[in-house]
Amino acid sequence: MENYSTYFSSSSSTPPTSSLTLSMADSHAYNEFQGIKSNGFLGLMSQMGVSAVSNIDVPQSRSFIVGSETDVNSGKKKGEKKIRKPRYAFQTRSQVDILDDGYRWRKYGQKAVKNNKFPRSYYRCTHQGCNVKKQVQRLTKDEAIVVTTYEGMHSHPIEKSTDNFEHILSQMQIYTS
DNA sequence: CGTCTTTGACCCGCGC
DNA sequence: GCGCGGGTCAAAGACG
């Protein structure tokens, strides 16, 4: 199911990052970067075993943008202020949609997006009590670009790690500049 | 047999 | 109110 041989296979003709930006997160603004800095992306990355993420300048041209907040409105008290979850969009150049990051995800939906002939897949972390979601989307403009949008933070260590060494190797290559 | 994927239906916010 | 678009549920099937 997962084709690791074609993992991060790079192709020529680097598309502009703006294409990604306009494809999503156009309704909400790109603010709240500080919230991400404090506990969002860094926390996620540190749990992945990475200390600093100041430069995600991997040779495979992997970039990330930080975008809109999402309503996580649990339907509690109406007087409560709405809690919005930050989302972290990952743009990865890959030929496979399954970008396994070490966590175990369960797919719970797939919808076709407008202006995009590729469907968008919705995943959720299977760990109990972990409400982290992610959606994987492919751009119509550039089929080689996969956008992975994370939502929430993992509050547990990574499961499923030592079952595929090629995968681990690829991960190490990503986070070692 | 347990876990995860598939897929249509359902829900909800929003604009007209 | 209604339709549309995006997000989620859940039953049934696939798969190891």
mmCIF file of C-alpha atoms (C1' of nucleotides) in Angstrom, chain B:
data_model
loop_
_atom_site.group_PDB
_atom_site.id
_atom_site.type_symbol
_atom_site.label_atom_id
_atom_site.label_comp_id
_atom_site.label_asym_id
_atom_site.label_seq_id
_atom_site.Cartn_x
_atom_site.Cartn_y
_atom_site.Cartn_z
ATOM 1 C "C1'" DC B 1 -10.913 -11.823 14.278
ATOM 2 C "C1'" DG B 2 -9.591 -7.171 14.782
ATOM 3 C "C1'" DT B 3 -8.371 -3.093 12.441
ATOM 4 C "C1'" DC B 4 -8.703 0.086 8.880
ATOM 5 C "C1'" DT B 5 -10.838 1.724 4.226
ATOM 6 C "C1'" DT B 6 -14.595 2.813 1.455
ATOM 7 C "C1'" DT B 7 -18.487 5.455 0.401
ATOM 8 C "C1'" DG B 8 -22.998 7.508 0.553
ATOM 9 C "C1'" DA B 9 -25.652 9.974 3.722
ATOM 10 C "C1'" DC B 10 -25.964 13.382 7.029
ATOM 11 C "C1'" DC B 11 -24.912 17.804 9.185
ATOM 12 C "C1'" DC B 12 -23.811 22.587 9.461
ATOM 13 C "C1'" DG B 13 -22.431 27.180 8.248
ATOM 14 C "C1'" DC B 14 -22.963 30.560 4.818
ATOM 15 C "C1'" DG B 15 -24.487 33.248 0.876
ATOM 16 C "C1'" DC B 16 -28.307 34.365 -2.018
#
